[in-house]
């Protein structure tokens, strides 16, 4: 009989990926929307493609 270890509950259920390029004007609103979702079993990954408008400071 095979035995299985319990599922690790600290791991995110899914990942949300935001790719941004010069999106400082909308990035904060986008991230706030994700943060306030009822499901909290996620991880947020934000990738900046070389923005020059301050997007990195929003992250």
mmCIF file of N, CA and C in Angstrom:
data_model
loop_
_atom_site.group_PDB
_atom_site.id
_atom_site.type_symbol
_atom_site.label_atom_id
_atom_site.label_comp_id
_atom_site.label_asym_id
_atom_site.label_seq_id
_atom_site.Cartn_x
_atom_site.Cartn_y
_atom_site.Cartn_z
ATOM 1 N N UNK A 1 0.835 -1.167 0.000
ATOM 2 C CA UNK A 1 0.000 0.000 0.000
ATOM 3 C C UNK A 1 0.889 1.241 0.000
ATOM 4 N N UNK A 2 0.547 2.204 -0.874
ATOM 5 C CA UNK A 2 1.327 3.432 -0.960
ATOM 6 C C UNK A 2 0.909 4.402 0.135
ATOM 7 N N UNK A 3 1.878 5.159 0.619
ATOM 8 C CA UNK A 3 1.543 6.193 1.593
ATOM 9 C C UNK A 3 1.844 7.557 0.980
ATOM 10 N N UNK A 4 1.039 8.509 1.328
ATOM 11 C CA UNK A 4 1.193 9.862 0.808
ATOM 12 C C UNK A 4 1.367 10.826 1.966
ATOM 13 N N UNK A 5 2.238 11.793 1.758
ATOM 14 C CA UNK A 5 2.406 12.813 2.789
ATOM 15 C C UNK A 5 1.287 13.841 2.642
ATOM 16 N N UNK A 6 0.933 14.485 3.728
ATOM 17 C CA UNK A 6 -0.138 15.484 3.650
ATOM 18 C C UNK A 6 0.238 16.636 2.728
ATOM 19 N N UNK A 7 -0.761 17.231 2.139
ATOM 20 C CA UNK A 7 -0.536 18.374 1.262
ATOM 21 C C UNK A 7 -0.038 19.552 2.097
ATOM 22 N N UNK A 8 0.994 20.187 1.600
ATOM 23 C CA UNK A 8 1.543 21.358 2.289
ATOM 24 C C UNK A 8 0.567 22.522 2.119
ATOM 25 N N UNK A 9 0.045 23.041 3.199
ATOM 26 C CA UNK A 9 -0.993 24.066 3.117
ATOM 27 C C UNK A 9 -0.451 25.477 2.941
ATOM 28 N N UNK A 10 0.843 25.675 3.096
ATOM 29 C CA UNK A 10 1.409 27.011 2.936
ATOM 30 C C UNK A 10 1.694 27.360 1.482
ATOM 31 N N UNK A 11 1.592 26.398 0.612
ATOM 32 C CA UNK A 11 1.873 26.644 -0.796
ATOM 33 C C UNK A 11 0.673 27.306 -1.460
ATOM 34 N N UNK A 12 0.923 28.218 -2.400
ATOM 35 C CA UNK A 12 -0.200 28.860 -3.089
ATOM 36 C C UNK A 12 -0.928 27.866 -3.984
ATOM 37 N N UNK A 13 -2.222 28.076 -4.134
ATOM 38 C CA UNK A 13 -3.040 27.243 -4.994
ATOM 39 C C UNK A 13 -2.798 27.586 -6.460
ATOM 40 N N UNK A 14 -2.540 28.860 -6.721
ATOM 41 C CA UNK A 14 -2.271 29.288 -8.089
ATOM 42 C C UNK A 14 -1.427 30.557 -8.072
ATOM 43 N N UNK A 15 -0.862 30.877 -9.227
ATOM 44 C CA UNK A 15 -0.022 32.067 -9.378
ATOM 45 C C UNK A 15 -0.708 33.067 -10.295
ATOM 46 N N UNK A 16 -0.560 34.328 -9.974
ATOM 47 C CA UNK A 16 -1.043 35.411 -10.823
ATOM 48 C C UNK A 16 0.192 36.156 -11.300
ATOM 49 N N UNK A 17 0.334 36.289 -12.616
ATOM 50 C CA UNK A 17 1.510 36.937 -13.188
ATOM 51 C C UNK A 17 1.073 38.218 -13.892
ATOM 52 N N UNK A 18 1.719 39.318 -13.538
ATOM 53 C CA UNK A 18 1.473 40.601 -14.196
ATOM 54 C C UNK A 18 2.756 40.980 -14.925
ATOM 55 N N UNK A 19 2.660 41.149 -16.232
ATOM 56 C CA UNK A 19 3.778 41.662 -17.021
ATOM 57 C C UNK A 19 3.485 43.138 -17.276
ATOM 58 N N UNK A 20 4.414 44.003 -16.906
ATOM 59 C CA UNK A 20 4.161 45.445 -17.012
ATOM 60 C C UNK A 20 5.284 46.139 -17.766
ATOM 61 N N UNK A 21 4.896 47.102 -18.577
ATOM 62 C CA UNK A 21 5.850 47.977 -19.256
ATOM 63 C C UNK A 21 5.237 49.373 -19.269
ATOM 64 N N UNK A 22 5.809 50.256 -18.482
ATOM 65 C CA UNK A 22 5.318 51.632 -18.365
ATOM 66 C C UNK A 22 3.836 51.675 -17.977
ATOM 67 N N UNK A 23 3.487 50.922 -16.960
ATOM 68 C CA UNK A 23 2.106 50.869 -16.499
ATOM 69 C C UNK A 23 1.911 51.420 -15.104
ATOM 70 N N UNK A 24 2.739 52.358 -14.696
ATOM 71 C CA UNK A 24 2.661 52.888 -13.330
ATOM 72 C C UNK A 24 1.286 53.462 -13.015
ATOM 73 N N UNK A 25 0.613 54.003 -14.019
ATOM 74 C CA UNK A 25 -0.686 54.620 -13.792
ATOM 75 C C UNK A 25 -1.790 53.640 -13.439
ATOM 76 N N UNK A 26 -1.654 52.393 -13.829
ATOM 77 C CA UNK A 26 -2.706 51.401 -13.574
ATOM 78 C C UNK A 26 -2.242 50.225 -12.724
ATOM 79 N N UNK A 27 -0.958 50.108 -12.504
ATOM 80 C CA UNK A 27 -0.415 48.946 -11.796
ATOM 81 C C UNK A 27 -0.915 48.846 -10.360
ATOM 82 N N UNK A 28 -0.960 49.951 -9.649
ATOM 83 C CA UNK A 28 -1.416 49.926 -8.263
ATOM 84 C C UNK A 28 -2.863 49.438 -8.181
ATOM 85 N N UNK A 29 -3.731 49.943 -9.043
ATOM 86 C CA UNK A 29 -5.134 49.527 -9.044
ATOM 87 C C UNK A 29 -5.262 48.041 -9.375
ATOM 88 N N UNK A 30 -4.448 47.571 -10.289
ATOM 89 C CA UNK A 30 -4.448 46.156 -10.658
ATOM 90 C C UNK A 30 -4.054 45.281 -9.474
ATOM 91 N N UNK A 31 -2.970 45.636 -8.793
ATOM 92 C CA UNK A 31 -2.512 44.839 -7.655
ATOM 93 C C UNK A 31 -3.494 44.913 -6.490
ATOM 94 N N UNK A 32 -4.093 46.074 -6.246
ATOM 95 C CA UNK A 32 -5.087 46.208 -5.178
ATOM 96 C C UNK A 32 -6.287 45.308 -5.446
ATOM 97 N N UNK A 33 -6.700 45.213 -6.691
ATOM 98 C CA UNK A 33 -7.822 44.352 -7.048
ATOM 99 C C UNK A 33 -7.517 42.892 -6.725
ATOM 100 N N UNK A 34 -6.307 42.468 -7.017
ATOM 101 C CA UNK A 34 -5.901 41.089 -6.732
ATOM 102 C C UNK A 34 -5.830 40.852 -5.226
ATOM 103 N N UNK A 35 -5.247 41.782 -4.497
ATOM 104 C CA UNK A 35 -5.071 41.639 -3.051
ATOM 105 C C UNK A 35 -6.408 41.506 -2.332
ATOM 106 N N UNK A 36 -7.446 42.143 -2.845
ATOM 107 C CA UNK A 36 -8.741 42.137 -2.167
ATOM 108 C C UNK A 36 -9.682 41.020 -2.627
ATOM 109 N N UNK A 37 -9.177 40.040 -3.336
ATOM 110 C CA UNK A 37 -10.006 38.902 -3.734
ATOM 111 C C UNK A 37 -10.308 38.037 -2.519
ATOM 112 N N UNK A 38 -11.419 37.317 -2.571
ATOM 113 C CA UNK A 38 -11.809 36.481 -1.428
ATOM 114 C C UNK A 38 -10.908 35.256 -1.281
ATOM 115 N N UNK A 39 -10.395 34.740 -2.376
ATOM 116 C CA UNK A 39 -9.472 33.610 -2.309
ATOM 117 C C UNK A 39 -8.080 34.158 -2.015
ATOM 118 N N UNK A 40 -7.458 33.654 -0.979
ATOM 119 C CA UNK A 40 -6.137 34.155 -0.581
ATOM 120 C C UNK A 40 -5.018 33.143 -0.806
ATOM 121 N N UNK A 41 -5.307 32.059 -1.485
ATOM 122 C CA UNK A 41 -4.289 31.027 -1.706
ATOM 123 C C UNK A 41 -3.594 31.237 -3.046
ATOM 124 N N UNK A 42 -2.978 32.378 -3.221
ATOM 125 C CA UNK A 42 -2.308 32.708 -4.457
ATOM 126 C C UNK A 42 -0.972 33.371 -4.166
ATOM 127 N N UNK A 43 -0.167 33.440 -5.206
ATOM 128 C CA UNK A 43 1.066 34.218 -5.143
ATOM 129 C C UNK A 43 1.030 35.195 -6.304
ATOM 130 N N UNK A 44 1.566 36.371 -6.099
ATOM 131 C CA UNK A 44 1.584 37.406 -7.129
ATOM 132 C C UNK A 44 3.013 37.588 -7.619
ATOM 133 N N UNK A 45 3.180 37.467 -8.915
ATOM 134 C CA UNK A 45 4.486 37.655 -9.550
ATOM 135 C C UNK A 45 4.347 38.831 -10.510
ATOM 136 N N UNK A 46 5.146 39.868 -10.306
ATOM 137 C CA UNK A 46 5.113 41.042 -11.176
ATOM 138 C C UNK A 46 6.443 41.119 -11.906
ATOM 139 N N UNK A 47 6.373 41.166 -13.233
ATOM 140 C CA UNK A 47 7.578 41.238 -14.062
ATOM 141 C C UNK A 47 7.578 42.575 -14.794
ATOM 142 N N UNK A 48 8.637 43.329 -14.633
ATOM 143 C CA UNK A 48 8.768 44.610 -15.312
ATOM 144 C C UNK A 48 9.714 44.451 -16.491
ATOM 145 N N UNK A 49 9.308 44.971 -17.633
ATOM 146 C CA UNK A 49 10.099 44.819 -18.850
ATOM 147 C C UNK A 49 10.973 46.011 -19.181
ATOM 148 N N UNK A 50 11.400 46.751 -18.170
ATOM 149 C CA UNK A 50 12.280 47.890 -18.411
ATOM 150 C C UNK A 50 11.545 49.219 -18.431
ATOM 151 N N UNK A 51 10.536 49.339 -17.611
ATOM 152 C CA UNK A 51 9.740 50.570 -17.554
ATOM 153 C C UNK A 51 10.592 51.777 -17.192
ATOM 154 N N UNK A 52 10.200 52.921 -17.745
ATOM 155 C CA UNK A 52 10.892 54.175 -17.436
ATOM 156 C C UNK A 52 9.933 55.186 -16.800
ATOM 157 N N UNK A 53 8.758 54.722 -16.377
ATOM 158 C CA UNK A 53 7.750 55.627 -15.825
ATOM 159 C C UNK A 53 7.541 55.475 -14.324
ATOM 160 N N UNK A 54 8.402 54.746 -13.645
ATOM 161 C CA UNK A 54 8.259 54.566 -12.207
ATOM 162 C C UNK A 54 7.473 53.332 -11.805
ATOM 163 N N UNK A 55 7.198 52.443 -12.738
ATOM 164 C CA UNK A 55 6.458 51.217 -12.416
ATOM 165 C C UNK A 55 7.148 50.409 -11.329
ATOM 166 N N UNK A 56 8.453 50.366 -11.356
ATOM 167 C CA UNK A 56 9.201 49.580 -10.370
ATOM 168 C C UNK A 56 8.966 50.122 -8.965
ATOM 169 N N UNK A 57 8.837 51.414 -8.812
ATOM 170 C CA UNK A 57 8.596 51.973 -7.477
ATOM 171 C C UNK A 57 7.196 51.633 -6.974
ATOM 172 N N UNK A 58 6.253 51.382 -7.864
ATOM 173 C CA UNK A 58 4.910 50.965 -7.464
ATOM 174 C C UNK A 58 4.958 49.550 -6.906
ATOM 175 N N UNK A 59 5.789 48.719 -7.507
ATOM 176 C CA UNK A 59 5.929 47.328 -7.073
ATOM 177 C C UNK A 59 6.546 47.298 -5.699
#
